[in-house]
CSV table of C-alpha atoms in Angstrom, one decimal:
chain,number,residue,atom,x,y,z
O,1,UNK,CA,0.1,0.1,0.0
O,2,UNK,CA,1.3,3.5,-0.8
O,3,UNK,CA,0.3,7.1,-0.6
O,4,UNK,CA,1.4,9.4,-3.4
O,5,UNK,CA,1.8,13.1,-3.5
O,6,UNK,CA,3.3,15.8,-5.7
O,7,UNK,CA,4.9,19.1,-5.2
O,8,UNK,CA,6.4,21.8,-7.4
O,9,UNK,CA,10.3,21.6,-7.2
O,10,UNK,CA,13.3,21.8,-9.4
O,11,UNK,CA,15.2,19.6,-7.0
O,12,UNK,CA,13.7,16.2,-7.7
O,13,UNK,CA,15.9,13.1,-7.3
O,14,UNK,CA,15.7,9.6,-8.9
O,15,UNK,CA,14.4,6.7,-6.7
O,16,UNK,CA,15.5,3.5,-8.7
O,17,UNK,CA,13.6,0.3,-7.6
O,18,UNK,CA,13.2,-1.5,-5.5
O,19,UNK,CA,11.5,1.2,-3.6
O,20,UNK,CA,10.8,-0.4,-0.4
O,21,UNK,CA,13.9,-2.4,0.7
O,22,UNK,CA,17.3,-3.6,-0.8
O,23,UNK,CA,16.0,-7.2,-1.0
O,24,UNK,CA,12.5,-6.4,-2.6
O,25,UNK,CA,11.7,-6.9,-6.2
O,26,UNK,CA,10.2,-4.5,-8.5
O,27,UNK,CA,6.5,-3.7,-7.9
O,28,UNK,CA,4.0,-1.3,-9.6
O,29,UNK,CA,5.1,1.8,-7.5
O,30,UNK,CA,8.0,2.3,-9.9
O,31,UNK,CA,5.9,2.8,-13.1
O,32,UNK,CA,3.2,4.3,-11.3
O,33,UNK,CA,5.5,7.1,-10.3
O,34,UNK,CA,7.1,7.3,-13.7
O,35,UNK,CA,3.5,7.7,-15.2
O,36,UNK,CA,2.8,10.5,-12.9
O,37,UNK,CA,6.3,12.1,-13.5
O,38,UNK,CA,5.4,12.4,-17.2
O,39,UNK,CA,2.3,14.2,-16.5
O,40,UNK,CA,3.9,16.5,-13.8
O,41,UNK,CA,7.4,17.1,-15.3
O,42,UNK,CA,8.1,20.0,-13.1
O,43,UNK,CA,7.1,18.3,-9.8
O,44,UNK,CA,8.4,15.9,-7.3
O,45,UNK,CA,6.4,12.7,-7.2
O,46,UNK,CA,6.6,11.3,-3.5
O,47,UNK,CA,5.7,7.8,-2.6
O,48,UNK,CA,5.1,6.4,0.9
O,49,UNK,CA,5.5,2.6,0.5
O,50,UNK,CA,3.9,0.5,3.3
O,51,UNK,CA,4.0,-3.1,1.8
O,52,UNK,CA,4.6,-6.2,3.8
O,53,UNK,CA,4.5,-9.3,1.7
O,54,UNK,CA,2.0,-12.0,2.6
O,55,UNK,CA,0.1,-10.3,5.4
O,56,UNK,CA,-3.6,-10.3,5.6
O,57,UNK,CA,-5.9,-7.1,5.8
O,58,UNK,CA,-6.0,-7.3,9.5
O,59,UNK,CA,-2.5,-6.2,9.8
O,60,UNK,CA,-3.6,-2.7,8.3
O,61,UNK,CA,-6.7,-2.1,10.2
O,62,UNK,CA,-6.7,0.6,13.0
O,63,UNK,CA,-7.0,-1.0,16.5
O,64,UNK,CA,-6.9,-4.5,15.3
O,65,UNK,CA,-4.2,-7.2,15.9
O,66,UNK,CA,-3.9,-9.8,13.2
O,67,UNK,CA,-4.0,-13.3,14.3
O,68,UNK,CA,-0.9,-13.8,12.3
O,69,UNK,CA,1.0,-11.0,13.7
O,70,UNK,CA,3.8,-13.2,15.1
O,71,UNK,CA,4.6,-14.4,11.5
O,72,UNK,CA,5.7,-11.1,10.1
O,73,UNK,CA,8.0,-8.3,11.0
O,74,UNK,CA,7.0,-4.6,10.8
O,75,UNK,CA,10.1,-2.5,9.9
O,76,UNK,CA,12.4,-1.2,11.3
O,77,UNK,CA,12.1,-2.6,14.6
O,78,UNK,CA,8.9,-4.5,14.7
O,79,UNK,CA,7.6,-2.6,17.9
O,80,UNK,CA,4.2,-2.0,16.3
O,81,UNK,CA,1.1,-3.9,17.4
O,82,UNK,CA,-0.1,-3.5,13.9
O,83,UNK,CA,0.8,-1.9,10.7
O,84,UNK,CA,-1.7,0.7,10.7
O,85,UNK,CA,0.1,2.9,13.2
O,86,UNK,CA,3.2,2.3,10.9
O,87,UNK,CA,1.5,3.6,8.1
O,88,UNK,CA,0.2,6.7,9.7
O,89,UNK,CA,3.8,7.6,11.0
O,90,UNK,CA,5.3,7.2,7.6
O,91,UNK,CA,2.4,9.1,5.8
O,92,UNK,CA,2.8,11.9,8.2
O,93,UNK,CA,6.5,12.1,7.5
O,94,UNK,CA,5.5,12.3,3.8
O,95,UNK,CA,3.1,15.1,4.5
O,96,UNK,CA,6.1,17.1,5.9
O,97,UNK,CA,7.4,17.0,2.3
O,98,UNK,CA,4.3,17.1,0.0
O,99,UNK,CA,0.5,16.6,-0.2
O,100,UNK,CA,-0.9,13.1,-0.4
O,101,UNK,CA,-3.3,13.2,-3.1
O,102,UNK,CA,-4.1,9.6,-3.5
O,103,UNK,CA,-3.8,6.0,-2.2
O,104,UNK,CA,-2.8,3.0,-4.1
O,105,UNK,CA,-3.5,-0.4,-2.7
O,106,UNK,CA,-2.7,-4.0,-3.8
O,107,UNK,CA,-3.6,-7.0,-1.3
O,108,UNK,CA,-6.1,-9.8,-1.1
O,109,UNK,CA,-4.2,-13.0,-1.6
O,110,UNK,CA,-4.2,-13.9,2.2
O,111,UNK,CA,-7.9,-13.0,2.4
O,112,UNK,CA,-8.9,-14.5,-0.8
O,113,UNK,CA,-12.7,-15.3,-1.2
O,114,UNK,CA,-13.5,-13.5,1.9
O,115,UNK,CA,-16.5,-11.2,1.3
O,116,UNK,CA,-15.7,-9.5,4.7
O,117,UNK,CA,-12.5,-8.4,3.2
O,118,UNK,CA,-14.5,-5.6,1.5
O,119,UNK,CA,-15.8,-4.2,4.7
O,120,UNK,CA,-12.4,-4.2,6.3
O,121,UNK,CA,-10.7,-2.5,3.4
O,122,UNK,CA,-13.5,0.2,3.5
O,123,UNK,CA,-12.9,0.6,7.3
O,124,UNK,CA,-9.2,1.0,6.7
O,125,UNK,CA,-9.7,3.7,4.0
O,126,UNK,CA,-12.1,5.8,6.1
O,127,UNK,CA,-9.7,5.5,9.0
O,128,UNK,CA,-6.8,6.7,6.8
O,129,UNK,CA,-8.6,9.4,5.1
O,130,UNK,CA,-9.7,10.8,8.6
O,131,UNK,CA,-6.6,10.4,10.6
O,132,UNK,CA,-4.5,11.9,7.8
O,133,UNK,CA,-6.9,14.7,6.9
O,134,UNK,CA,-7.1,13.7,3.3
O,135,UNK,CA,-10.8,14.2,2.6
O,136,UNK,CA,-12.0,11.8,-0.2
O,137,UNK,CA,-8.7,11.5,-2.0
O,138,UNK,CA,-8.7,8.8,-4.7
O,139,UNK,CA,-8.3,5.2,-3.6
O,140,UNK,CA,-7.2,2.8,-6.1
O,141,UNK,CA,-7.0,-1.0,-5.8
O,142,UNK,CA,-5.6,-3.5,-8.1
O,143,UNK,CA,-6.9,-6.9,-9.3
O,144,UNK,CA,-4.9,-10.0,-8.5
O,145,UNK,CA,-3.5,-12.4,-11.2
O,146,UNK,CA,-6.0,-13.8,-13.6
O,147,UNK,CA,-3.9,-16.9,-13.8
O,148,UNK,CA,-3.0,-17.2,-10.2
O,149,UNK,CA,-4.5,-19.1,-7.2
O,150,UNK,CA,-6.5,-16.1,-5.9
O,151,UNK,CA,-8.1,-14.9,-9.0
O,152,UNK,CA,-11.5,-15.7,-7.6
O,153,UNK,CA,-11.0,-12.7,-5.2
O,154,UNK,CA,-11.2,-10.3,-8.1
O,155,UNK,CA,-15.1,-10.5,-7.8
O,156,UNK,CA,-14.7,-9.0,-4.3
O,157,UNK,CA,-11.9,-6.6,-5.4
O,158,UNK,CA,-14.3,-5.3,-8.2
O,159,UNK,CA,-16.9,-4.3,-5.6
O,160,UNK,CA,-14.7,-1.8,-4.1
O,161,UNK,CA,-16.1,1.3,-6.3
O,162,UNK,CA,-19.6,0.6,-4.9
O,163,UNK,CA,-18.5,0.4,-1.3
O,164,UNK,CA,-15.7,3.2,-1.0
O,165,UNK,CA,-16.6,6.8,-2.2
O,166,UNK,CA,-14.0,8.0,-5.0
O,167,UNK,CA,-12.5,4.6,-5.5
O,168,UNK,CA,-11.4,2.7,-8.5
O,169,UNK,CA,-10.1,-0.7,-9.6
O,170,UNK,CA,-7.2,-1.4,-12.0
O,171,UNK,CA,-7.4,-4.4,-14.3
O,172,UNK,CA,-5.0,-7.1,-14.5
O,173,UNK,CA,-6.2,-8.4,-17.6
O,174,UNK,CA,-3.6,-9.8,-19.9
O,175,UNK,CA,-0.6,-9.7,-17.3
O,176,UNK,CA,1.7,-12.6,-17.1
O,177,UNK,CA,2.9,-14.3,-13.9
O,178,UNK,CA,6.2,-15.2,-12.4
O,179,UNK,CA,4.4,-17.6,-9.8
O,180,UNK,CA,0.9,-18.0,-8.5
O,181,UNK,CA,1.0,-14.9,-6.6
O,182,UNK,CA,3.4,-12.4,-8.4
O,183,UNK,CA,3.2,-10.7,-11.8
O,184,UNK,CA,6.3,-10.9,-13.9
O,185,UNK,CA,8.5,-7.9,-14.4
O,186,UNK,CA,6.6,-6.6,-17.6
O,187,UNK,CA,3.3,-7.2,-15.7
O,188,UNK,CA,4.5,-5.2,-12.8
O,189,UNK,CA,5.4,-2.3,-15.0
O,190,UNK,CA,2.1,-2.4,-17.0
O,191,UNK,CA,0.1,-2.6,-13.8
O,192,UNK,CA,2.0,0.4,-12.3
O,193,UNK,CA,1.2,2.4,-15.4
O,194,UNK,CA,-2.4,1.4,-15.2
O,195,UNK,CA,-2.4,2.8,-11.5
O,196,UNK,CA,-0.9,6.0,-12.8
O,197,UNK,CA,-3.2,6.4,-15.5
O,198,UNK,CA,-6.2,5.7,-13.3
O,199,UNK,CA,-4.9,8.2,-10.8
O,200,UNK,CA,-4.5,10.9,-13.3
O,201,UNK,CA,-8.0,10.3,-14.3
O,202,UNK,CA,-9.3,10.3,-10.8
O,203,UNK,CA,-7.5,13.5,-10.3
O,204,UNK,CA,-8.8,15.2,-13.5
O,205,UNK,CA,-5.4,15.7,-14.9
């Protein structure tokens, strides 16, 4: 999950992937940012990455402790009860540099097929918007691999726009896989571009 923002500046610097840790692979954030940078050539595009591979949605819910908390580490020192507080801290640091204009989100494999996931995501988005003073900034979620083990969860993902105000879903149609969970490099780049194009449309740019 990432928050994105932009501000006018002549002092932009490059952020080569991986964006979220030296051992991570390329995710959609890279080409998401590139797409926005093309549209805002004089602006800095800030990303606030908050991904933790393999976690369930309860990890990112306010005031909730995931039943799987002990299986995962929240960087940098794992002192958080859950990842929500970590997201808020990082987002507020981002707000010191720019304005958060939207939220992009890709999760669901660990909650595949659970209809309650939709309500949990809606609650998380409502809390984030309120706690960060964001108003109804665009919230953009992505579909899961069509060829993967969790493709059936896309029926739930596609209910997001009817549940969360000013929200959108990015299609994963035609994207190839490297395994049952992850898009290949070309797929990550295309997905990131689709996120960016959707964000630009949502912002009216």
